[in-house]
XYZ file of C-alpha atoms in Angstrom:
527
model
C 0.000 0.000 0.000
C 1.360 3.385 -0.972
C 1.569 5.637 2.089
C 3.581 8.478 0.640
C 3.394 9.672 -2.971
C 5.158 12.861 -4.079
C 6.328 13.869 -7.571
C 9.721 15.524 -7.403
C 10.510 15.891 -11.101
C 8.895 15.530 -14.497
C 9.810 16.478 -18.062
C 12.103 15.890 -21.009
C 15.812 15.591 -20.312
C 18.577 15.920 -22.886
C 21.376 13.388 -22.921
C 24.431 13.431 -25.150
C 27.363 11.019 -25.304
C 30.622 11.445 -27.149
C 30.367 10.861 -30.917
C 26.597 10.383 -30.652
C 23.588 12.377 -31.616
C 21.406 14.045 -29.007
C 18.816 11.760 -27.486
C 15.849 12.769 -25.362
C 14.321 10.893 -22.450
C 11.064 11.622 -20.674
C 11.900 11.510 -16.983
C 9.407 11.135 -14.160
C 10.614 10.854 -10.572
C 8.533 10.505 -7.450
C 8.720 9.321 -3.856
C 6.847 6.149 -2.918
C 7.040 5.074 0.705
C 10.146 7.224 1.244
C 11.918 5.563 -1.739
C 12.821 7.308 -4.963
C 11.001 5.840 -7.994
C 12.381 6.803 -11.406
C 10.737 6.128 -14.739
C 12.460 6.816 -18.068
C 10.622 6.763 -21.380
C 12.165 6.775 -24.837
C 9.806 6.307 -27.722
C 7.946 3.079 -26.843
C 10.485 1.771 -24.362
C 9.985 2.377 -20.648
C 12.500 1.853 -17.879
C 11.356 1.996 -14.254
C 13.340 1.375 -11.071
C 13.839 2.384 -7.451
C 16.918 4.507 -6.941
C 19.479 3.125 -4.543
C 20.307 5.291 -1.591
C 23.912 6.184 -1.082
C 25.101 5.070 2.291
C 25.715 7.942 4.673
C 28.574 7.369 7.012
C 28.402 8.635 10.582
C 30.326 11.820 11.288
C 33.110 10.010 13.104
C 33.696 7.595 10.215
C 33.702 10.529 7.769
C 36.336 12.266 9.826
C 38.421 9.071 9.908
C 38.274 8.747 6.134
C 39.276 12.386 5.696
C 42.130 11.938 8.130
C 43.455 9.031 6.052
C 43.631 11.301 3.031
C 45.439 14.117 4.850
C 49.212 13.733 5.045
C 50.689 13.265 8.495
C 52.355 16.696 8.549
C 49.127 18.546 7.830
C 47.324 16.386 10.347
C 49.779 17.298 13.094
C 49.558 21.001 12.215
C 45.793 20.962 12.396
C 45.824 19.136 15.701
C 48.132 21.752 17.179
C 45.936 24.584 15.889
C 42.860 22.892 17.301
C 44.482 22.566 20.716
C 45.469 26.242 20.737
C 41.962 27.334 19.763
C 40.444 25.190 22.506
C 42.820 26.695 25.058
C 41.894 30.213 23.936
C 38.193 29.430 24.246
C 38.724 28.070 27.754
C 40.562 31.263 28.746
C 37.754 33.390 27.333
C 35.175 31.388 29.250
C 37.183 31.793 32.441
C 37.448 35.552 31.908
C 33.749 35.854 31.110
C 32.803 33.749 34.116
C 35.027 35.862 36.312
C 33.498 39.052 34.935
C 29.937 37.868 35.411
C 30.608 36.822 38.984
C 32.523 39.987 39.789
C 30.116 42.465 38.183
C 26.604 41.489 39.151
C 24.327 43.861 37.238
C 20.648 43.480 38.237
C 17.790 43.865 35.773
C 16.837 47.500 35.371
C 14.163 49.410 33.512
C 14.928 51.585 31.753
C 18.364 50.150 31.087
C 21.117 52.422 32.273
C 22.533 54.094 35.313
C 19.258 55.380 36.776
C 16.976 52.479 35.890
C 14.772 50.812 38.484
C 14.323 47.150 39.322
C 10.884 47.900 40.793
C 8.535 50.916 40.907
C 8.767 53.138 43.996
C 6.526 52.151 46.871
C 3.639 54.290 48.004
C 3.448 54.566 51.803
C -0.057 54.544 53.185
C 0.664 57.651 55.244
C 3.342 60.232 54.537
C 3.853 63.220 56.821
C 5.957 66.238 55.871
C 6.897 68.134 59.028
C 7.846 71.765 59.481
C 8.390 72.830 55.881
C 7.604 76.059 54.051
C 4.638 75.264 51.809
C 3.962 77.174 48.599
C 0.306 76.312 47.990
C 0.014 77.846 44.471
C -3.773 77.793 44.841
C -6.066 80.428 43.323
C -5.285 82.550 46.357
C -1.679 81.441 46.831
C -0.025 81.404 50.215
C 3.432 80.731 51.580
C 2.941 78.795 54.834
C 6.001 78.625 57.064
C 6.559 75.717 59.469
C 3.441 73.847 58.377
C 2.801 70.132 57.993
C 1.239 68.191 55.136
C -0.260 64.719 55.503
C -0.568 62.436 52.481
C -2.802 59.358 52.481
C -2.582 56.828 49.630
C -1.225 59.346 47.161
C -3.682 62.148 47.995
C -3.203 65.237 50.152
C -5.317 64.711 53.269
C -4.363 67.587 55.581
C -2.398 70.836 55.506
C -2.152 72.105 59.057
C 0.267 72.941 61.815
C 1.428 70.248 64.229
C -0.266 67.237 62.636
C 0.048 64.104 64.750
C 1.552 61.272 62.703
C -0.763 58.290 62.126
C 0.495 54.852 63.068
C 3.074 53.548 60.601
C 3.433 56.885 58.811
C 6.640 57.763 56.965
C 7.826 61.076 58.408
C 9.965 63.542 56.452
C 11.732 66.278 58.377
C 11.307 69.335 56.145
C 12.504 72.006 58.552
C 14.420 74.643 56.613
C 13.173 73.241 53.318
C 10.537 74.432 50.867
C 7.709 72.329 49.436
C 5.939 73.225 46.207
C 3.536 71.521 43.828
C 5.208 69.535 41.073
C 6.249 71.659 38.112
C 4.184 71.253 34.938
C 5.642 71.883 31.484
C 2.884 73.021 29.132
C 4.989 72.537 25.997
C 7.455 69.676 25.681
C 8.732 67.319 22.982
C 10.560 64.756 25.117
C 9.846 61.009 25.273
C 8.671 60.852 21.644
C 10.068 58.200 19.302
C 10.906 58.862 15.676
C 10.403 62.613 15.479
C 7.697 65.040 16.558
C 6.570 66.240 13.115
C 4.403 64.418 10.610
C 4.878 67.210 8.131
C 4.173 65.348 4.897
C 0.738 66.967 4.658
C -0.656 70.293 5.790
C -3.299 68.523 7.896
C -2.342 65.466 9.956
C -4.964 65.651 12.693
C -5.278 61.859 12.703
C -1.773 61.140 14.056
C -1.295 60.745 17.812
C 1.710 61.411 20.003
C 0.391 58.821 22.468
C 1.179 56.094 19.905
C 4.917 56.832 19.880
C 5.775 57.568 23.503
C 9.152 56.457 24.845
C 9.139 55.776 28.608
C 12.890 55.100 28.568
C 13.890 58.619 27.491
C 16.505 59.805 30.006
C 15.024 63.316 29.727
C 12.190 62.083 31.967
C 14.603 61.372 34.816
C 16.563 64.560 34.258
C 13.422 66.652 34.416
C 12.346 64.887 37.585
C 15.687 66.064 38.962
C 14.482 69.610 38.306
C 11.113 69.130 39.985
C 9.007 68.555 36.861
C 6.212 66.047 37.452
C 3.968 66.515 34.407
C 4.483 67.461 30.761
C 2.323 68.226 27.758
C 3.897 66.443 24.775
C 2.969 68.263 21.590
C 3.166 67.426 17.920
C 5.587 69.668 16.035
C 4.760 72.872 14.178
C 5.580 71.819 10.611
C 1.976 72.020 9.423
C -1.023 74.267 10.137
C -3.041 71.376 11.578
C -0.784 68.950 13.381
C -1.392 65.817 15.404
C -3.034 64.984 18.698
C -0.968 65.665 21.816
C -0.483 63.702 25.041
C -0.220 64.591 28.732
C 2.016 62.461 30.936
C 3.213 62.270 34.509
C 6.927 61.577 34.715
C 6.714 58.195 36.443
C 10.245 57.084 35.658
C 10.616 53.318 35.544
C 6.999 52.631 34.626
C 5.289 52.085 31.291
C 3.549 54.711 29.229
C 0.096 53.434 30.144
C 0.906 54.331 33.744
C 2.340 57.696 32.685
C -0.531 58.845 30.473
C -2.980 61.285 32.055
C -6.389 60.404 30.677
C -8.667 62.792 32.564
C -7.148 66.013 31.231
C -8.042 67.843 28.035
C -7.761 66.063 24.711
C -5.605 68.497 22.760
C -4.411 69.069 19.211
C -1.586 71.153 17.777
C -2.241 74.017 15.367
C 0.561 76.221 14.059
C 1.018 79.613 12.407
C 3.899 81.625 11.015
C 7.120 80.647 9.310
C 7.303 76.991 10.349
C 4.234 75.887 8.412
C 5.411 77.504 5.151
C 8.818 75.837 4.828
C 7.644 72.657 3.139
C 7.110 72.373 -0.630
C 3.352 72.060 -0.390
C 0.293 74.239 0.052
C 0.032 76.601 1.898
C 3.127 78.679 1.195
C 1.869 82.087 2.397
C 0.111 83.485 5.454
C -3.052 84.119 3.440
C -2.913 80.502 2.283
C -2.687 79.342 5.895
C -5.928 81.129 6.779
C -7.784 79.708 3.797
C -6.469 76.240 4.558
C -7.942 76.416 8.074
C -11.274 77.518 6.651
C -11.312 74.762 4.026
C -10.578 71.978 6.501
C -13.030 73.254 9.115
C -15.763 73.635 6.489
C -15.100 70.066 5.385
C -15.311 68.881 9.002
C -18.601 70.733 9.421
C -20.059 69.023 6.344
C -18.748 65.651 7.571
C -20.484 66.231 10.899
C -23.790 67.008 9.133
C -23.574 63.762 7.148
C -23.111 61.730 10.302
C -25.968 63.537 11.986
C -28.253 62.714 9.047
C -27.239 59.063 9.212
C -27.770 58.823 12.983
C -31.221 60.385 12.641
C -32.144 57.800 10.022
C -32.407 60.235 7.129
C -29.688 58.376 5.209
C -29.340 54.600 5.008
C -25.583 54.347 4.501
C -23.075 55.907 6.933
C -20.477 58.355 5.622
C -16.992 57.059 4.970
C -14.952 57.062 8.192
C -12.272 59.765 8.234
C -9.963 59.868 11.279
C -8.641 63.282 10.295
C -12.098 64.856 10.127
C -13.159 63.028 13.295
C -10.491 64.979 15.185
C -11.564 68.279 13.602
C -15.212 67.581 14.472
C -14.063 67.207 18.084
C -12.458 70.647 17.748
C -15.718 72.137 16.455
C -17.633 70.531 19.325
C -15.148 71.759 21.937
C -14.167 68.224 22.926
C -10.597 68.615 21.657
C -8.766 71.751 22.744
C -6.523 73.656 20.359
C -2.994 74.586 21.437
C -1.579 76.816 18.727
C 2.058 77.614 17.975
C 2.245 81.323 17.133
C 4.404 84.436 17.342
C 2.985 87.483 15.585
C -0.128 89.405 16.495
C -1.586 89.273 12.961
C -1.582 85.471 12.917
C -3.107 85.274 16.399
C -5.906 87.685 15.478
C -6.547 85.748 12.260
C -6.963 82.402 14.014
C -9.247 83.864 16.687
C -11.464 85.209 13.891
C -11.508 81.824 12.130
C -12.381 80.077 15.404
C -15.175 82.558 16.075
C -16.588 82.031 12.574
C -16.715 78.261 13.119
C -18.025 78.392 16.663
C -15.136 77.183 18.802
C -12.479 78.720 21.049
C -8.702 78.452 21.019
C -7.669 76.971 24.351
C -4.037 78.119 24.571
C -1.703 80.115 22.377
C 1.791 78.635 22.612
C 4.871 80.923 22.537
C 2.650 83.942 21.689
C 5.640 86.312 21.769
C 3.615 89.317 20.614
C 0.791 88.533 23.006
C 1.490 91.674 25.027
C 0.297 93.740 22.037
C -3.149 92.116 21.912
C -3.561 90.750 25.453
C -7.054 92.230 25.851
C -8.231 90.704 22.573
C -6.922 87.299 23.669
C -8.701 87.658 27.004
C -11.929 88.620 25.245
C -11.641 85.493 23.095
C -11.244 83.386 26.255
C -7.871 81.826 25.454
C -4.890 81.156 27.706
C -1.236 81.863 26.901
C 1.915 79.789 27.363
C 5.062 81.700 26.531
C 8.818 81.801 26.993
C 10.296 83.736 29.873
C 12.864 85.786 27.973
C 13.408 84.474 24.448
C 13.551 87.074 21.728
C 15.181 87.896 18.373
C 16.223 84.304 17.659
C 14.383 84.425 14.325
C 12.653 87.029 12.190
C 9.134 86.614 13.555
C 10.479 86.839 17.124
C 12.033 90.295 16.692
C 9.291 92.086 18.614
C 9.369 89.675 21.563
C 10.191 91.180 24.960
C 10.987 89.587 28.353
C 8.102 91.519 29.935
C 5.591 89.626 27.782
C 4.488 87.208 30.518
C 4.107 89.880 33.180
C 2.131 92.206 30.897
C -0.310 89.459 29.927
C -0.619 88.485 33.602
C -1.515 92.092 34.485
C -4.360 92.009 31.948
C -5.772 88.917 33.661
C -4.747 86.100 31.340
C -3.799 82.652 32.632
C -0.076 82.701 31.838
C 2.370 79.812 31.897
C 6.052 79.566 31.042
C 7.035 76.511 29.022
C 10.317 74.944 27.974
C 9.902 73.587 24.417
C 13.227 71.990 25.326
C 14.433 68.860 27.120
C 17.167 70.912 28.745
C 15.049 73.856 29.896
C 12.421 71.476 31.232
C 14.864 70.742 34.076
C 14.836 74.295 35.439
C 11.429 75.812 34.902
C 11.472 77.134 38.467
C 14.252 79.508 37.381
C 12.196 80.511 34.340
C 9.302 81.376 36.650
C 11.628 83.543 38.735
C 12.279 85.717 35.672
C 8.696 86.981 35.901
C 9.773 88.705 39.118
C 12.786 90.308 37.450
C 10.864 91.296 34.315
C 7.609 92.769 35.584
C 7.629 92.488 39.395
C 5.164 89.610 39.495
C 4.665 88.532 43.154
C 6.741 85.398 43.931
C 3.751 83.197 44.800
C 2.064 84.244 41.531
C 5.263 83.751 39.530
C 5.537 80.146 40.719
C 1.996 79.552 39.459
C 3.359 80.171 35.941
C 4.831 76.640 36.107
C 2.362 74.909 38.449
C -1.335 75.799 38.636
C -1.594 77.844 35.433
C -0.350 75.103 33.078
C -2.606 72.683 34.967
C -5.570 74.925 34.100
C -4.483 75.041 30.453
C -4.333 71.224 30.343
C -7.565 70.636 32.243
C -5.893 68.857 35.163
C -6.190 71.571 37.822
C -8.855 69.484 39.569
C -6.167 66.980 40.576
C -2.762 68.682 40.475
C -0.951 72.016 40.145
C -1.393 73.168 43.741
C -1.061 71.911 47.298
C -4.691 71.530 48.326
C -6.596 68.867 50.226
C -7.938 66.146 47.941
C -5.438 66.675 45.134
C -2.707 64.287 44.009
C 0.396 64.369 46.170
C 2.612 65.698 43.376
C 5.172 67.819 45.179
C 8.826 68.810 45.256
C 11.110 69.340 48.239
C 13.675 72.110 47.671
C 16.764 73.009 49.673
C 15.666 76.668 49.783
C 13.235 78.990 48.014
C 12.237 77.403 44.680
C 12.800 80.751 42.955
C 16.374 81.083 44.171
C 19.262 80.468 41.782
C 20.985 78.525 44.576
C 18.176 76.089 45.340
C 18.401 72.371 44.610
C 15.625 69.885 44.034
C 16.083 67.304 46.798
C 13.107 65.020 46.198
C 10.316 64.743 43.628
C 7.118 62.876 44.517
C 4.235 61.897 42.243
C 1.002 60.570 43.751
C 2.763 59.873 47.028
C 5.645 57.941 45.428
C 9.225 59.182 45.410
C 10.518 59.167 41.844
C 13.634 61.244 42.460
C 15.977 61.529 45.426
C 19.038 63.713 44.961
C 21.209 61.891 47.512
C 20.298 58.508 46.047
C 20.906 59.813 42.531
C 24.411 60.945 43.491
C 25.130 57.508 44.994
C 23.886 55.757 41.861
C 26.000 58.017 39.700
C 29.137 57.221 41.697
C 28.372 53.496 41.618
C 27.819 53.643 37.877
C 31.111 55.422 37.270
C 32.963 52.943 39.506
C 31.370 50.002 37.683
C 32.367 51.420 34.299
C 35.961 51.859 35.458
C 36.140 48.276 36.726
C 34.721 46.904 33.483
C 37.115 48.956 31.343
C 40.017 47.914 33.543
C 39.109 44.227 33.198
C 39.098 44.677 29.423
C 42.547 46.231 29.505
C 41.533 49.812 28.733
C 43.405 52.656 30.446
C 41.559 54.698 33.070
């Protein structure tokens, strides 16, 4: 009985012998019960047979046969080489084994000097004793020698002389200052593969949350400067950019844990020179305005089609468009616009477009000429997030002044200072202090430029941005006044968990350097 039947070859084959004419055979080969069956046909003659298998010698016998063929001299030379190679491999194994036993490197995430082998623990009760508290609330206060009690990641009490609950972790904060965690309203850190999808003028469908990088060392470095939250924006290469993301800087955890999901859903718009650099429409400022109007009109029509379908007026639903879905959210006020801008003419233009289509700009980013039209911005109902003292670094920034933030604050706008930089995101407390130098903003109000005010702009002021009962325990412990050039961030806490400790960070740095030196030394590198 045939168990296995498989054709492996079929067709005419040419065969030619010396001093003979060409002859052709029809060849058919197949496997039958794991044996090769060959059938040759020439004219009326047929030849069929099972092919004989060539005996396969074991490896050892093959080696013996080869050794017989090799002359004795070559054989001896090869044996000597083989012995030397084996000795070298043994030495390598010894060295590697010695290295692995000497340098025990535990699993870390993210990999590197400041990685963690487990997330920080959250004590049930945490009591901060005797510190100077900067509340940064709507009516900000500076409370000297006060206590703050944290329970399961939330602020429970802010009073004097709080009795510690049983099992509470107590921090002696005498002589130290405690502030809310700093919030960066405009950042581009922790984003993989670039911040701009600039191939089209409208890329509202792309999402920063899809390309977050929780291992970016900038997260840890900004924790070292007291930053606890950041607004990660799409770039400004196109008039309508992608959807942004808000994260808490929970170093050592995944992006799902970092993402803040109860803040505003935001999108990036942009004006000015950046959007006109690419070789596509629009190439002028008037083209930028018309592009906004075209896309918003299209979104409005798309919304009407869906409304007709949902009401049963149309049988078939409109074609799904992720880009227009995002713009419909803008029209409905569900997705807040954060717009990159510099000049007053562009800002006024976009406010007019927004008014014509029935929505409001949430926050103007950079807004370096905002001081010229601060009242108009306030009338529109927008917020502003600017630089502390950047000016004249490009043509459209020539009219920027360092008093911009203070002047807009005096008009009554919600003002924040942002970094737009991984490096500056580590020292936003110093940026806030510049509002005192340029404009005499009261210190407690100046600190709000990087705490409560950006929280309002991101829709998270109900849970963070100030030291108030019921809010998340996102706070920073400073060695002195947070607005002093001599202060140092000692500890950074998020939701009652310590994500940065300066003394521990210094120890880890020294250990890391020592480990590197030992490894390099074992490899024979000079110090």
